[in-house]
Coordinates of N, CA and C in Angstrom, one line a residue:
X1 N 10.9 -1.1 -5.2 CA 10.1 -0.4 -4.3 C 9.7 0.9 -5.1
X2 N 8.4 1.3 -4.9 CA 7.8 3.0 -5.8 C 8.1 2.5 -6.9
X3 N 7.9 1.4 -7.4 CA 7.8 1.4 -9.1 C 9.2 1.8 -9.7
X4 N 10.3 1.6 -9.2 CA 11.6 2.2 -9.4 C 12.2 1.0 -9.8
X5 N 13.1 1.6 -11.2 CA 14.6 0.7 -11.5 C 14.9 1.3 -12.6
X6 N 15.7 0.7 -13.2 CA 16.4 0.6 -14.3 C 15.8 1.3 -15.8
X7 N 13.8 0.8 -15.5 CA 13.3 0.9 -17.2 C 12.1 1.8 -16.3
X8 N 11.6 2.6 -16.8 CA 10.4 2.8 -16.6 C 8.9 2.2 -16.8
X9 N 8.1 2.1 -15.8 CA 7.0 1.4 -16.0 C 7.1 0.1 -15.4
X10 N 7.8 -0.4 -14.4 CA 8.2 -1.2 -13.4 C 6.8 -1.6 -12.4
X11 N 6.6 -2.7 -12.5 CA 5.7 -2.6 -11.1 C 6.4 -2.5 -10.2
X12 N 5.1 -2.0 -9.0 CA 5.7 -1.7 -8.1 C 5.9 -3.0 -6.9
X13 N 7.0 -2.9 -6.5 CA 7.0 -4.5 -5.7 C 5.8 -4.4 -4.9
X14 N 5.9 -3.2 -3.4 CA 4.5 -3.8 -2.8 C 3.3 -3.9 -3.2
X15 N 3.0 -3.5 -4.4 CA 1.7 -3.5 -4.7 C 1.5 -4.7 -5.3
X16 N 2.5 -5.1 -5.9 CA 2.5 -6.8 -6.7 C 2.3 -7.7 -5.0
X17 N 3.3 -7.6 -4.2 CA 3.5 -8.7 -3.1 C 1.8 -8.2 -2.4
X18 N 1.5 -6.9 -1.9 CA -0.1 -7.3 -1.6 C -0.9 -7.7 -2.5
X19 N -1.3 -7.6 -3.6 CA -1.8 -8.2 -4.3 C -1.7 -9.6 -4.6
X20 N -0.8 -9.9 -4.6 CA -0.3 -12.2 -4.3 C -1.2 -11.9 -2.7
X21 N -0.9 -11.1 -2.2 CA -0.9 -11.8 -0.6 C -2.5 -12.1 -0.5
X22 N -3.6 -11.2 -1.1 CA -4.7 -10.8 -0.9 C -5.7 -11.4 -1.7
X23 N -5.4 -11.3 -3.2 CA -6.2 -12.0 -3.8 C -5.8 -13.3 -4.4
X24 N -4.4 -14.0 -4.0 CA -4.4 -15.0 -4.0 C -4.2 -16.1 -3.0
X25 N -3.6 -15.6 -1.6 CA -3.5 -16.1 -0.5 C -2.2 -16.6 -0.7
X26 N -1.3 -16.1 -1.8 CA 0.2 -16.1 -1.5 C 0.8 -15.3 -0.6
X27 N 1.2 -15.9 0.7 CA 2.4 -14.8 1.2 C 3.8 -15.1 1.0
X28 N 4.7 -14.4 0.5 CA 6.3 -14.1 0.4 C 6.7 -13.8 1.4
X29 N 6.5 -13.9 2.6 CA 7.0 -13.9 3.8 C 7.9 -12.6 4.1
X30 N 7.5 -11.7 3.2 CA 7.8 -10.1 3.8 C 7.4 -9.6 4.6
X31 N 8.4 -8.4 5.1 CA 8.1 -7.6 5.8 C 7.1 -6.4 5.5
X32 N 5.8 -7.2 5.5 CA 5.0 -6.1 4.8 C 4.9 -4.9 5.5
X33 N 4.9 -4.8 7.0 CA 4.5 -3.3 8.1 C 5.8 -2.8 7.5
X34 N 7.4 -3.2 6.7 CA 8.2 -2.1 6.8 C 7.8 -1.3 5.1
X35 N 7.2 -2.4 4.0 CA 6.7 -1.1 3.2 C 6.8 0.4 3.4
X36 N 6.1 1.2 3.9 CA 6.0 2.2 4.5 C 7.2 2.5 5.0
X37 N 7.8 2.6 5.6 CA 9.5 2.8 5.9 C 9.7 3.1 4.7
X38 N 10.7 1.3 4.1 CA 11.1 1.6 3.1 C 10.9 2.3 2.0
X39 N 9.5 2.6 2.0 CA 9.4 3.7 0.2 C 9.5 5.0 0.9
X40 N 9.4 5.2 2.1 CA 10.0 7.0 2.5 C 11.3 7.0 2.4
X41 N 12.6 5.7 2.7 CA 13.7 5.6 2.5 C 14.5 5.8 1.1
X42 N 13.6 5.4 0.4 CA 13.8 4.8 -1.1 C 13.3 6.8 -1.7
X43 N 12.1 7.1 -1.3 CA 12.2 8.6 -1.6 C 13.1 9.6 -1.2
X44 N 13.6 9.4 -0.2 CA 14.6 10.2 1.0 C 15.8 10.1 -0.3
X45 N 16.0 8.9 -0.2 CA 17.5 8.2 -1.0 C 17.9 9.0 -2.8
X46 N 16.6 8.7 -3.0 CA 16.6 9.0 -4.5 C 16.3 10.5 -4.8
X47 N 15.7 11.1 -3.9 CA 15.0 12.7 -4.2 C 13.4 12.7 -4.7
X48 N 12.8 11.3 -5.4 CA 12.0 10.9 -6.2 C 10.6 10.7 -5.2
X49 N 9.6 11.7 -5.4 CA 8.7 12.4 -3.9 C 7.5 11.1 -4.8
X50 N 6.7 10.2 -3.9 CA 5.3 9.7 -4.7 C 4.2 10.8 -4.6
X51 N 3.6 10.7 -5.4 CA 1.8 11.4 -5.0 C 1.5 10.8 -3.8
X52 N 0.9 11.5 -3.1 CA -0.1 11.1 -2.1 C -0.8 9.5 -1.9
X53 N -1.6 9.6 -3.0 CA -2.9 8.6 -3.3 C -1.8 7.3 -3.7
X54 N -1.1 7.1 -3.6 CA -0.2 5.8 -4.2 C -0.6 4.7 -3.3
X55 N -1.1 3.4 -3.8 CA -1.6 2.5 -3.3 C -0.3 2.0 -2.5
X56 N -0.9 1.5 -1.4 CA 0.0 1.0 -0.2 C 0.9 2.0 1.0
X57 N 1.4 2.4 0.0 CA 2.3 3.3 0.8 C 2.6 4.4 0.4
X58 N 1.4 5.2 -0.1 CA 0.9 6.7 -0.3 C 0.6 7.0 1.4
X59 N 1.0 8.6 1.4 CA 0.3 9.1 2.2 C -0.8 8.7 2.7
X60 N -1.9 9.0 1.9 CA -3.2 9.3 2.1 C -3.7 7.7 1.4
X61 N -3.2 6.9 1.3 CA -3.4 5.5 0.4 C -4.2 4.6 2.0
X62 N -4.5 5.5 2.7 CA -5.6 4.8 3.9 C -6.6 5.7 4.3
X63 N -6.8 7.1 3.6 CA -7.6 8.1 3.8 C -8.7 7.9 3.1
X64 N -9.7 8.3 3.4 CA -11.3 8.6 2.6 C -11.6 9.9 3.1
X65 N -12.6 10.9 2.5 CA -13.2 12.1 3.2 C -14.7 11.6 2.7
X66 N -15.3 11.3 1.8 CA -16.6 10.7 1.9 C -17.4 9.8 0.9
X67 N -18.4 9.8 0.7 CA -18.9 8.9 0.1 C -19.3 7.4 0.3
X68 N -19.8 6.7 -0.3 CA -19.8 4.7 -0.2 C -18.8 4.4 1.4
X69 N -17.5 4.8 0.8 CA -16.6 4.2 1.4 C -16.7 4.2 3.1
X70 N -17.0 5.9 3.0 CA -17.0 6.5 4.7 C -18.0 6.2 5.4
X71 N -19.1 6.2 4.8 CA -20.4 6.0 5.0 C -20.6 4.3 5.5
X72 N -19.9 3.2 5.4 CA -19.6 2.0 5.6 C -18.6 1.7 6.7
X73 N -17.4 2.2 6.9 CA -16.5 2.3 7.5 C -17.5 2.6 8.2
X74 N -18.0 3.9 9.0 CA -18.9 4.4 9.8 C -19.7 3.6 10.7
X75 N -20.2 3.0 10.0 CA -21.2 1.4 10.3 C -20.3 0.5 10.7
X76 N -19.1 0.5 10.8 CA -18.3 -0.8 11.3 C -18.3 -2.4 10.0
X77 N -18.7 -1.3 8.6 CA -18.5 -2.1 7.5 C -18.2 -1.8 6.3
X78 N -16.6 -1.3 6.5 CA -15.9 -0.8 5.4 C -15.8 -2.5 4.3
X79 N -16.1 -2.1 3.0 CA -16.5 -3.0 2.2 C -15.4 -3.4 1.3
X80 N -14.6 -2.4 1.3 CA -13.3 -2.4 0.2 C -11.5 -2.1 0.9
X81 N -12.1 -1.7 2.5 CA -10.9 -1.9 3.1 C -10.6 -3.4 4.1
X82 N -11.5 -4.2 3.9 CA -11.7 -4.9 4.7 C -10.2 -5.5 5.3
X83 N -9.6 -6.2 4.2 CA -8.4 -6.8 4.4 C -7.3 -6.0 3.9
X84 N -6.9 -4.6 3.5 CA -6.3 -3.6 3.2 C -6.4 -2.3 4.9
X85 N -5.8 -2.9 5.6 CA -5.8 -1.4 6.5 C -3.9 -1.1 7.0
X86 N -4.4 -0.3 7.2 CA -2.8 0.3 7.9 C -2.3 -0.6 8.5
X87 N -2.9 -1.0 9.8 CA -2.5 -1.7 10.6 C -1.7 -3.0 10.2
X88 N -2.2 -3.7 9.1 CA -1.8 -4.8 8.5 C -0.3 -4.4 7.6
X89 N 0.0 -3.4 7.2 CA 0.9 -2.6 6.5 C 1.8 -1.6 7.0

């Protein structure tokens, strides 16, 4: 979880398991909504804070302030969040 173990430069598991899930239609039968939990846990645990912007279970890794992205969303046709939202996570 957070790219964390032993060596540095680890993928990160959720980002690997969404990714199978999404662009290949593999699911691993995780608990994907607890991501989020667990990498605040795994931060709490370790001391080891992420950026913000960290895909999946960053802060702000569901935020936009503008551009393409907002501007679509707006319209009720976010183009690049489609199957990527919170709610699924």
């Amino acid at each position: 979880m957070n790219g964390m173990g032993e060596r540095s430069g680890n993928a990160s598991t959720e980002e690997v398991a969404v990714a199978l899930r999404l662009l290949y239609g593999l699911d691993l039968h995780l608990k994907y909504e607890k991501f989020f939990e667990v990498s605040r846990l795994v931060q709490e645990l370790t001391g080891v804070k992420l950026q913000p912007h960290k895909a999946v279970v960053g802060q702000n890794a569901f935020t936009f302030e503008s551009g393409a992205g907002l501007e679509g969303f707006a319209k009720g046709k976010p183009f690049y969040l489609r199957d990527l939202s919170p709610g699924k996570w």
